[in-house]
PDB file of C-alpha atoms in Angstrom:
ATOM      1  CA  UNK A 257     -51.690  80.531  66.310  1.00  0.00           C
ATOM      2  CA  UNK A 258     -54.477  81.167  69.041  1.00  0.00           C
ATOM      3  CA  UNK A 259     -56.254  77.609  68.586  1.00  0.00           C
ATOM      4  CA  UNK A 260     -59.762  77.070  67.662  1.00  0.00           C
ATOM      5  CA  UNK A 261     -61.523  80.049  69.034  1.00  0.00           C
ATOM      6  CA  UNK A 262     -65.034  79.972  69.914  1.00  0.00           C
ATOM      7  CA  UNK A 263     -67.141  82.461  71.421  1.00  0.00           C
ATOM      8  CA  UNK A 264     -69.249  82.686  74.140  1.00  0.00           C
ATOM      9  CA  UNK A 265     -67.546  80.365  76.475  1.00  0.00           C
ATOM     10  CA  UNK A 266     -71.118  80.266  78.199  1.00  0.00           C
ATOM     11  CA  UNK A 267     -74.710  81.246  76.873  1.00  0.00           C
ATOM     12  CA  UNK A 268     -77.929  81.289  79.620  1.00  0.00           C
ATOM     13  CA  UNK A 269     -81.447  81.710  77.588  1.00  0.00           C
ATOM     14  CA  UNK A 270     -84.645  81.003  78.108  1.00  0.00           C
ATOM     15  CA  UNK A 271     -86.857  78.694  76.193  1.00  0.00           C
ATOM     16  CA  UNK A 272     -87.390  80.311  73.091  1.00  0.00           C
ATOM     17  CA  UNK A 273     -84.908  82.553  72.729  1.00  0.00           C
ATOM     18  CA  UNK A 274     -82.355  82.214  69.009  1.00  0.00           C
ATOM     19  CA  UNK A 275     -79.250  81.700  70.467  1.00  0.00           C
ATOM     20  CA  UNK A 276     -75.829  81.625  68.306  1.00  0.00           C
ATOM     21  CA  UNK A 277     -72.637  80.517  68.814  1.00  0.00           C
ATOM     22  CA  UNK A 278     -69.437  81.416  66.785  1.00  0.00           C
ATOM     23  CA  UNK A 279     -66.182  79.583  66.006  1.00  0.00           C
ATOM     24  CA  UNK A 280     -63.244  80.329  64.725  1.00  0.00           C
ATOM     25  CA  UNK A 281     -60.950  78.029  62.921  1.00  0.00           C
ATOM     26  CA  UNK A 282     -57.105  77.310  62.878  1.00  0.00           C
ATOM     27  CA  UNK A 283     -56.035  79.815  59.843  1.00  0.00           C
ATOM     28  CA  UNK A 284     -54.939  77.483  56.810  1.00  0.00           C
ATOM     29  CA  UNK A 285     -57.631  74.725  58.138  1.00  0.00           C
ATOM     30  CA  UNK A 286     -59.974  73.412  55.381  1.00  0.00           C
ATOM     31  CA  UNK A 287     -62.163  71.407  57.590  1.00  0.00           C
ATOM     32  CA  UNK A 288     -64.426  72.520  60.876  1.00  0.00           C
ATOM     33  CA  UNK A 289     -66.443  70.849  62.639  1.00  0.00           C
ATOM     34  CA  UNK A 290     -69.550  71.358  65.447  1.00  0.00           C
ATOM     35  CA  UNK A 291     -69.953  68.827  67.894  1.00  0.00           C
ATOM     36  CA  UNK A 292     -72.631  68.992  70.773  1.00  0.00           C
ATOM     37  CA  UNK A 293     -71.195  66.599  74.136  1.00  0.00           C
ATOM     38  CA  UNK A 294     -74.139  65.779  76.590  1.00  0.00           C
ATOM     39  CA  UNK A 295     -73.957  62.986  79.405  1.00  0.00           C
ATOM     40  CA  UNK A 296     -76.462  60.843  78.169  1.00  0.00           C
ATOM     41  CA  UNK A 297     -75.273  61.052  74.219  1.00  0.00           C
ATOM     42  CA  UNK A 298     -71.769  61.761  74.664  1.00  0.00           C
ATOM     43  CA  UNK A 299     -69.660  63.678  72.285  1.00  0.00           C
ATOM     44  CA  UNK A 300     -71.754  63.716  68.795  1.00  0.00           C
ATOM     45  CA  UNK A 301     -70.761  65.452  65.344  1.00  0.00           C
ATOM     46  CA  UNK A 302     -73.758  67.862  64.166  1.00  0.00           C
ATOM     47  CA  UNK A 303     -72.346  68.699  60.344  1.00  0.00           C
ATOM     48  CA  UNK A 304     -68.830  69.806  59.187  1.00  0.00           C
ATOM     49  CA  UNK A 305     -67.545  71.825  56.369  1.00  0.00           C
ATOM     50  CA  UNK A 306     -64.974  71.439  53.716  1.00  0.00           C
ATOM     51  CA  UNK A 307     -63.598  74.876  51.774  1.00  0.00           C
ATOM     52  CA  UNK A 308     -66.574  76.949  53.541  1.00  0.00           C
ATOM     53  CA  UNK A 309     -69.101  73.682  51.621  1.00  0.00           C
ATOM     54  CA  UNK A 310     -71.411  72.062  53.844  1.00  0.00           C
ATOM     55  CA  UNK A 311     -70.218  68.381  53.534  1.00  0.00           C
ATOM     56  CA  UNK A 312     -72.576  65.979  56.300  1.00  0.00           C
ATOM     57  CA  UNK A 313     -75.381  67.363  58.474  1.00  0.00           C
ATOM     58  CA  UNK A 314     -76.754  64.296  59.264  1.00  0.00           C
ATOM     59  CA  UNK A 315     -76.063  65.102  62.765  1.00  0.00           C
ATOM     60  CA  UNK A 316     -77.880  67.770  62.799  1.00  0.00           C
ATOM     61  CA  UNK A 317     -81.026  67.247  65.667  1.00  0.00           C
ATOM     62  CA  UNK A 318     -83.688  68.898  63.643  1.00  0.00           C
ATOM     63  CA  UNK A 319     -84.639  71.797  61.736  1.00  0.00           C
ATOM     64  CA  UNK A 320     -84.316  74.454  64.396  1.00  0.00           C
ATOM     65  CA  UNK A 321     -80.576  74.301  64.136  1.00  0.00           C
ATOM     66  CA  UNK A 322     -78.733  75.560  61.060  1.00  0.00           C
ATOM     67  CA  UNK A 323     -74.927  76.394  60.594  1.00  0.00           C
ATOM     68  CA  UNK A 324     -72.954  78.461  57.868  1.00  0.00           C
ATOM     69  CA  UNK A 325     -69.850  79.316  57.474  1.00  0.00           C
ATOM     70  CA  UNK A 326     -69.591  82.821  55.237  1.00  0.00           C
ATOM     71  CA  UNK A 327     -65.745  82.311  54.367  1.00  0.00           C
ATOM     72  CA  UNK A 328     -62.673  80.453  55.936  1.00  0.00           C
ATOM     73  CA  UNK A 329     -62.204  82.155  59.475  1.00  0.00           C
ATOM     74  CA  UNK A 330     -65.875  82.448  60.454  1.00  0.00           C
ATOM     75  CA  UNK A 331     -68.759  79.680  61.292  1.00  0.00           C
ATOM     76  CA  UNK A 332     -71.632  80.106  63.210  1.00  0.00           C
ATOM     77  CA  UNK A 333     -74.576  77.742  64.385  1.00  0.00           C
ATOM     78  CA  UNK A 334     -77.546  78.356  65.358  1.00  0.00           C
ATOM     79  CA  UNK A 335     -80.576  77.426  66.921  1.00  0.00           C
ATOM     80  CA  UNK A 336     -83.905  79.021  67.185  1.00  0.00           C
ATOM     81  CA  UNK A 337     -86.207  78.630  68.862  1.00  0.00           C
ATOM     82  CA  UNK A 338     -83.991  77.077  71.743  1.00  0.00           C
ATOM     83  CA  UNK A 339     -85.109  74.559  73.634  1.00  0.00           C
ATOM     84  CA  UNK A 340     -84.007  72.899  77.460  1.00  0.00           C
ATOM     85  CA  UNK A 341     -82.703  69.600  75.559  1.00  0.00           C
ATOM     86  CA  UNK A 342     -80.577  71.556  73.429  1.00  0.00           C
ATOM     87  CA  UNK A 343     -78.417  72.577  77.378  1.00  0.00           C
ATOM     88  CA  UNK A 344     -75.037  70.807  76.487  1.00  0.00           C
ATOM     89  CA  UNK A 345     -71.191  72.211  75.593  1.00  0.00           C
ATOM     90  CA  UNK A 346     -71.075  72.820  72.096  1.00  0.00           C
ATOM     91  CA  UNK A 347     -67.865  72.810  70.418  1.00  0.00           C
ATOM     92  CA  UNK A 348     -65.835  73.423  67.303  1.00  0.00           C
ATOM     93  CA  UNK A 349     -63.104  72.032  65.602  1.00  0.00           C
ATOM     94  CA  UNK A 350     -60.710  72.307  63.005  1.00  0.00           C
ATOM     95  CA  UNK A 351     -58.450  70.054  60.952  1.00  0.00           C
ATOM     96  CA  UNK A 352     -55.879  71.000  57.946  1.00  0.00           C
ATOM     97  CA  UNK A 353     -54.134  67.752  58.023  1.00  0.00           C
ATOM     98  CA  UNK A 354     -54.707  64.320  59.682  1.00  0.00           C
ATOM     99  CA  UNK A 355     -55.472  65.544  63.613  1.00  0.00           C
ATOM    100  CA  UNK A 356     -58.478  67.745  64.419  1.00  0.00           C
ATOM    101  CA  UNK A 357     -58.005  70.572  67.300  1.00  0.00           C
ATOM    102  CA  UNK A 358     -60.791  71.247  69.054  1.00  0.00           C
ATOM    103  CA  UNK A 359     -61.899  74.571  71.117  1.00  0.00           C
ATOM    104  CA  UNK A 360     -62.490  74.982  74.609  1.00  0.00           C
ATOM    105  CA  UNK A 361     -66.304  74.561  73.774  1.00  0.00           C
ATOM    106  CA  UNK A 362     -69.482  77.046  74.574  1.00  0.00           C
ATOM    107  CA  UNK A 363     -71.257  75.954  77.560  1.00  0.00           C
ATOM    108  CA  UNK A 364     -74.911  76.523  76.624  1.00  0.00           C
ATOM    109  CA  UNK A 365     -77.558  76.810  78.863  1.00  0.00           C
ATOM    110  CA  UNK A 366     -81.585  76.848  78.329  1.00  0.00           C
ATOM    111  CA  UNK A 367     -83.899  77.545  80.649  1.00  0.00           C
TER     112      UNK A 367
ATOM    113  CA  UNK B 114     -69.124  53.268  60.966  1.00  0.00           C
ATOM    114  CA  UNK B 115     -66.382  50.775  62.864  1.00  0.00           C
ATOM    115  CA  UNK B 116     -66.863  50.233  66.072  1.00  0.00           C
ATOM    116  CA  UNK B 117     -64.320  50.309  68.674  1.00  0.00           C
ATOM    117  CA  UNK B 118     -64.360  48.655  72.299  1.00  0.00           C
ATOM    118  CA  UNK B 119     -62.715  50.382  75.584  1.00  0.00           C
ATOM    119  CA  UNK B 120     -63.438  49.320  79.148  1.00  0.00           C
ATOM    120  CA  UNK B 121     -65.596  52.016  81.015  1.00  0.00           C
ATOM    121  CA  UNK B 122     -62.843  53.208  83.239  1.00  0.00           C
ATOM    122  CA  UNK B 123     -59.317  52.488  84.623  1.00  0.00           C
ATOM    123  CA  UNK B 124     -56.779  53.476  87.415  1.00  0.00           C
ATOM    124  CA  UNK B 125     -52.788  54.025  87.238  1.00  0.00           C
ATOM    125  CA  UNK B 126     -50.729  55.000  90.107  1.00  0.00           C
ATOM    126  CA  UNK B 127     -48.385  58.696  89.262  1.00  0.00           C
ATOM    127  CA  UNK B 128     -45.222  57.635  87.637  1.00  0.00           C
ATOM    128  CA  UNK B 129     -46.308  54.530  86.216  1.00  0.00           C
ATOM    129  CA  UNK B 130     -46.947  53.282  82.842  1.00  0.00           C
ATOM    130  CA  UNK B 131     -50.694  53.066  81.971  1.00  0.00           C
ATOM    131  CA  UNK B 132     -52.137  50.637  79.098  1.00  0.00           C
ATOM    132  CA  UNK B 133     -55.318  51.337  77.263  1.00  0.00           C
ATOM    133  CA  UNK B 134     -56.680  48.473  75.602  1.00  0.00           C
ATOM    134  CA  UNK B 135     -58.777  49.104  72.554  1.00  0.00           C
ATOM    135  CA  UNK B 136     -60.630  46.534  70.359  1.00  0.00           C
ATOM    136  CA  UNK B 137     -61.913  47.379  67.219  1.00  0.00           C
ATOM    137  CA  UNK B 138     -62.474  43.626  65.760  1.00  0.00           C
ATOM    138  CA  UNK B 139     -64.485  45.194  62.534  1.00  0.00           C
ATOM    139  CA  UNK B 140     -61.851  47.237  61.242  1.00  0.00           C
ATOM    140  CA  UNK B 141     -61.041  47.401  57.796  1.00  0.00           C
ATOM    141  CA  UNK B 142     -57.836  47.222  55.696  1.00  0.00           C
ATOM    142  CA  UNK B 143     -57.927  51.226  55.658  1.00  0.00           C
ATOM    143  CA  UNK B 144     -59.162  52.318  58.367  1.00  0.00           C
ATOM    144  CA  UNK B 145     -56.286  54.204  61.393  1.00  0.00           C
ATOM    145  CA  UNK B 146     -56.584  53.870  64.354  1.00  0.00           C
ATOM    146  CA  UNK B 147     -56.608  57.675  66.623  1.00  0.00           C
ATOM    147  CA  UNK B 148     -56.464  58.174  70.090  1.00  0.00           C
ATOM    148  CA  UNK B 149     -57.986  61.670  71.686  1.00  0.00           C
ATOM    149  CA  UNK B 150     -58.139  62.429  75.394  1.00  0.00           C
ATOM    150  CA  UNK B 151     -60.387  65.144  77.040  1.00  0.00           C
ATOM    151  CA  UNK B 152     -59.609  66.396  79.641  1.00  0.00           C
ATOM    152  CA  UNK B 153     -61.814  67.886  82.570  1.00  0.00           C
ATOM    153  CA  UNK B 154     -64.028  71.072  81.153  1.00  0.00           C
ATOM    154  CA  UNK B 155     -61.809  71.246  77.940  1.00  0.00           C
ATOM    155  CA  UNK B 156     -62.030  69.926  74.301  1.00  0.00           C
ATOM    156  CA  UNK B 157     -60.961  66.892  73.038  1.00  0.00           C
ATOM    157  CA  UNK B 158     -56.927  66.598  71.767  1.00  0.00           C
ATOM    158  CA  UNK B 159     -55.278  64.476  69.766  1.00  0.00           C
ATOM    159  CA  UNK B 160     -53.028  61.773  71.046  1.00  0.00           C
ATOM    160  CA  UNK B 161     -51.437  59.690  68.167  1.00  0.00           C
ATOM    161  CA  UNK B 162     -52.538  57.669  65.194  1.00  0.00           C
ATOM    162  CA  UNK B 163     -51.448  54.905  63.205  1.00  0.00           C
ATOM    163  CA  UNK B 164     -52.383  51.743  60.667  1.00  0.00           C
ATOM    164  CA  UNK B 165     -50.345  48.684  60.752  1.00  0.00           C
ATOM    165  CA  UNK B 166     -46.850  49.940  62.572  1.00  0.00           C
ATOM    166  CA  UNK B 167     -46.349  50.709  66.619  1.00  0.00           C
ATOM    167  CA  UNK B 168     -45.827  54.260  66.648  1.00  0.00           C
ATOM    168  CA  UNK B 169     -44.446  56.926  69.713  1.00  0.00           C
ATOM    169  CA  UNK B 170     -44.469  60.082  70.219  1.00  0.00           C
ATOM    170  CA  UNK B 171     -43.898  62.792  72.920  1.00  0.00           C
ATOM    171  CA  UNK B 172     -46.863  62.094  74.541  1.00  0.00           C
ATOM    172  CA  UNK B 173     -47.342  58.199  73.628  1.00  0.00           C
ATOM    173  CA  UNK B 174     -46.876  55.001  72.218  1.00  0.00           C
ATOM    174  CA  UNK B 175     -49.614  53.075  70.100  1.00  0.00           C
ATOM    175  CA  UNK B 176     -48.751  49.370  70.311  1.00  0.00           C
ATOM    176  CA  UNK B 177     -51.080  47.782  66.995  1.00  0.00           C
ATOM    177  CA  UNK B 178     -51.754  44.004  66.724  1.00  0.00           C
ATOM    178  CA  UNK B 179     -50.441  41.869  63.992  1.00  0.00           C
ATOM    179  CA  UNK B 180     -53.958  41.162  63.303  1.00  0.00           C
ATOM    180  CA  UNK B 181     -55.048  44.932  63.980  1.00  0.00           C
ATOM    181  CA  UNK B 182     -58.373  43.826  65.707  1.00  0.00           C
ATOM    182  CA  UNK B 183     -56.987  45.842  68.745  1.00  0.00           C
ATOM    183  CA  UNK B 184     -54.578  48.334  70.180  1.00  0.00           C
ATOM    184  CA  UNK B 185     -52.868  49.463  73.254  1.00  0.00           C
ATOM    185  CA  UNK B 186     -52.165  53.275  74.138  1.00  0.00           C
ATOM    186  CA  UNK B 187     -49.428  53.591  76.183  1.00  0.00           C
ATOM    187  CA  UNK B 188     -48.604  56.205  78.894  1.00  0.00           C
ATOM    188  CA  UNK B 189     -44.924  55.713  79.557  1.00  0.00           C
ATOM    189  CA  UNK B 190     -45.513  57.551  83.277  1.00  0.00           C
ATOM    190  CA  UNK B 191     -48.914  58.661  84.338  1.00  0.00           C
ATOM    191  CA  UNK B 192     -48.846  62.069  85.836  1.00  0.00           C
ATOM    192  CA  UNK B 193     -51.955  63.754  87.547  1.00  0.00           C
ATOM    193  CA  UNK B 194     -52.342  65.460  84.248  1.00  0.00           C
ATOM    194  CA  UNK B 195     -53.238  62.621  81.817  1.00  0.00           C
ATOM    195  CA  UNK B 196     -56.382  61.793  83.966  1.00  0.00           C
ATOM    196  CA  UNK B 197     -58.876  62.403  81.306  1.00  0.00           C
ATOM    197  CA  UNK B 198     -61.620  60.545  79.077  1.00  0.00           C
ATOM    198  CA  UNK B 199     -58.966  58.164  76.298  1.00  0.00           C
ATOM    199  CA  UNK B 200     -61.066  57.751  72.728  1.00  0.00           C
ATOM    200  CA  UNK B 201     -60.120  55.311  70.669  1.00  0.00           C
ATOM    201  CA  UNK B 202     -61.531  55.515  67.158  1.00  0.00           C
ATOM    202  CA  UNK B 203     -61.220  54.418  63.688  1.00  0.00           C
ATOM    203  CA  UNK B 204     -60.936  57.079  61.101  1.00  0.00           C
ATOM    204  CA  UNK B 205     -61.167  55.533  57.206  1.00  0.00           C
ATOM    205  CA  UNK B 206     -58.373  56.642  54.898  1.00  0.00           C
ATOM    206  CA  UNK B 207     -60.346  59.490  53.258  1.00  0.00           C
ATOM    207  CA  UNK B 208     -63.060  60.144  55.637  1.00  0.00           C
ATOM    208  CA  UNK B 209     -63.548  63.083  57.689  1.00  0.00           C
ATOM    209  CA  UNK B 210     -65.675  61.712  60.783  1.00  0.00           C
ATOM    210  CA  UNK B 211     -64.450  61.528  64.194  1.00  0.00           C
ATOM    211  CA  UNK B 212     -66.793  59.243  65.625  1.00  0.00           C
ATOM    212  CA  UNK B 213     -66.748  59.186  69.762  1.00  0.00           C
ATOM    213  CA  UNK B 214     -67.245  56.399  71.672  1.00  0.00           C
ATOM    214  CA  UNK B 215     -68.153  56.060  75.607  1.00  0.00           C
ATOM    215  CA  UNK B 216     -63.945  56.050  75.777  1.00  0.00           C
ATOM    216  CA  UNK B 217     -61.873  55.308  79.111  1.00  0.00           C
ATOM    217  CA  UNK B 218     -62.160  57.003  82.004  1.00  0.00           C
ATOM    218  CA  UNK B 219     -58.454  57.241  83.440  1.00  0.00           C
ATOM    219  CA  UNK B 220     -57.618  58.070  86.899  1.00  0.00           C
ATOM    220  CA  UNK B 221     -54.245  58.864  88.167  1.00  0.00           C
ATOM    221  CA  UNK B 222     -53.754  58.577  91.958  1.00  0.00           C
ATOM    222  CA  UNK B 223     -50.779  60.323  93.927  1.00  0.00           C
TER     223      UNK B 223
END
C-alpha cells in the first residue's frame, strides 16, 4: 500500500481564496483523521470520521472550514474564505486497527 | 482528556541508548499508553503502545511503572535518524483521539 496520500503537498492563496485539500486513506481503514500542526498550537485534531460518518468536529476552528468524506478512499476539507491564521501543515490520517498512519501533510500557505 | 508530562527536549550521543521519561499521573485503569515520533517535515508515526506490561519491538522498548503513573521509551542505540519530536499520549480503550502534547525534542549528536 502507498500510505496515506494527500494532495497538494503545498497550497499558496491569497486571503480569500476557497482552498481544498484532499486525502486519501490506507484502503481497508475505517477511521481518518485531519489534523492542522502550527508552532504556537502544536499538532491539533480538527474532526475525524468513522465508516465515511462524521464522528467529533469539535476541533474544528470555525464555520469557514467544513470536511466530507463521499465514500471510503476519498476526504476532503475545506476552507473558504481562507484566511493568514489558517497558514499551517495540514495533515491526514488513517487508522484500521490500534496505530494511526499519518501522511506527509499539505503545507498551506495564505497570503 | 489525560494529561501526559515530557521534558521539553533531550540529547543522546549516536550509538547509545536514549530514555524518554513520560508521566501521566492521571491515567486511568484503561487508558494505553502510545508513543509517536515526527520527524523533521514529515507526519507523525507510531512507535509502540502498551497498558500494564513492558513491551519491545523493532524500533523500541516501553518500560511501564508498577503504578503506571509514568513510562520510559527506550531507544536501544540512537542513530542520527531517531532525532525527532517523541509524543507520549494516553489513548482510552475505545476512544479514537490522539491527543498531542508539546512532546520531546530529541537530538542525536555524531
Amino acid at each position: 500500500d502507498a500510505g496515506v496520500i494527500q494532495s497538494p503537498r503545498h497550497e499558496v492563496t491569497e486571503m480569500g481564496q476557497e482552498v481544498t485539500l484532499r486525502c486519501k486513506p490506507i484502503s481497508g481503514h475505517d477511521y481518518l483523521f485531519w489534523y492542522r500542526q502550527t508552532m504556537m498550537r502544536g499538532l491539533e485534531l480538527l474532526i475525524y470520521f468513522n465508516n465515511n460518518v462524521p464522528i467529533d468536529d469539535s476541533g474544528m476552528p470555525e464555520d469557514r472550514f467544513s470536511a466530507k468524506m463521499p465514500n471510503a478512499s476519498f476526504s476532503t476539507l475545506k476552507i473558504q474564505p481562507s484566511e493568514p491564521r489558517d497558514s499551517a501543515v495540514y495533515f491526514c490520517a488513517s487508522k484500521g486497527g490500534y496505530e494511526q498512519y499519518f501522511g506527509p501533510g499539505t503545507r498551506l500557505t495564505v497570503t | 482528556d489525560a494529561k501526559t508530562t515530557q521534558p521539553n527536549s533531550m540529547e543522546s550521543n549516536e550509538e547509545e541508548p536514549v530514555h524518554l521519561p513520560c508521566n501521566h499521573s492521571t491515567i486511568s485503569g484503561t487508558d494505553y499508553i502510545h508513543w509517536y515520533r515526527q520527524l523533521p517535515s514529515q507526519g507523525p508515526e507510531y512507535v509502540i503502545h502498551g497498558l500494564t506490561s513492558n513491551v519491545n519491538n523493532r524500533m523500541a522498548s516501553l518500560a511501564i511503572a508498577e503504578d503506571r503513573k509514568s513510562s520510559t521509551l527506550i531507544l536501544h542505540r540512537a542513530t542520527l535518524r531517531d532525532a525527532a519530536v517523541y509524543y507520549c499520549i494516553l489513548w482510552e480503550e475505545y476512544g479514537n483521539k490522539l491527543v498531542f502534547g508539546a512532546g520531546t525534542i530529541l537530538r542525536v549528536k555524531s
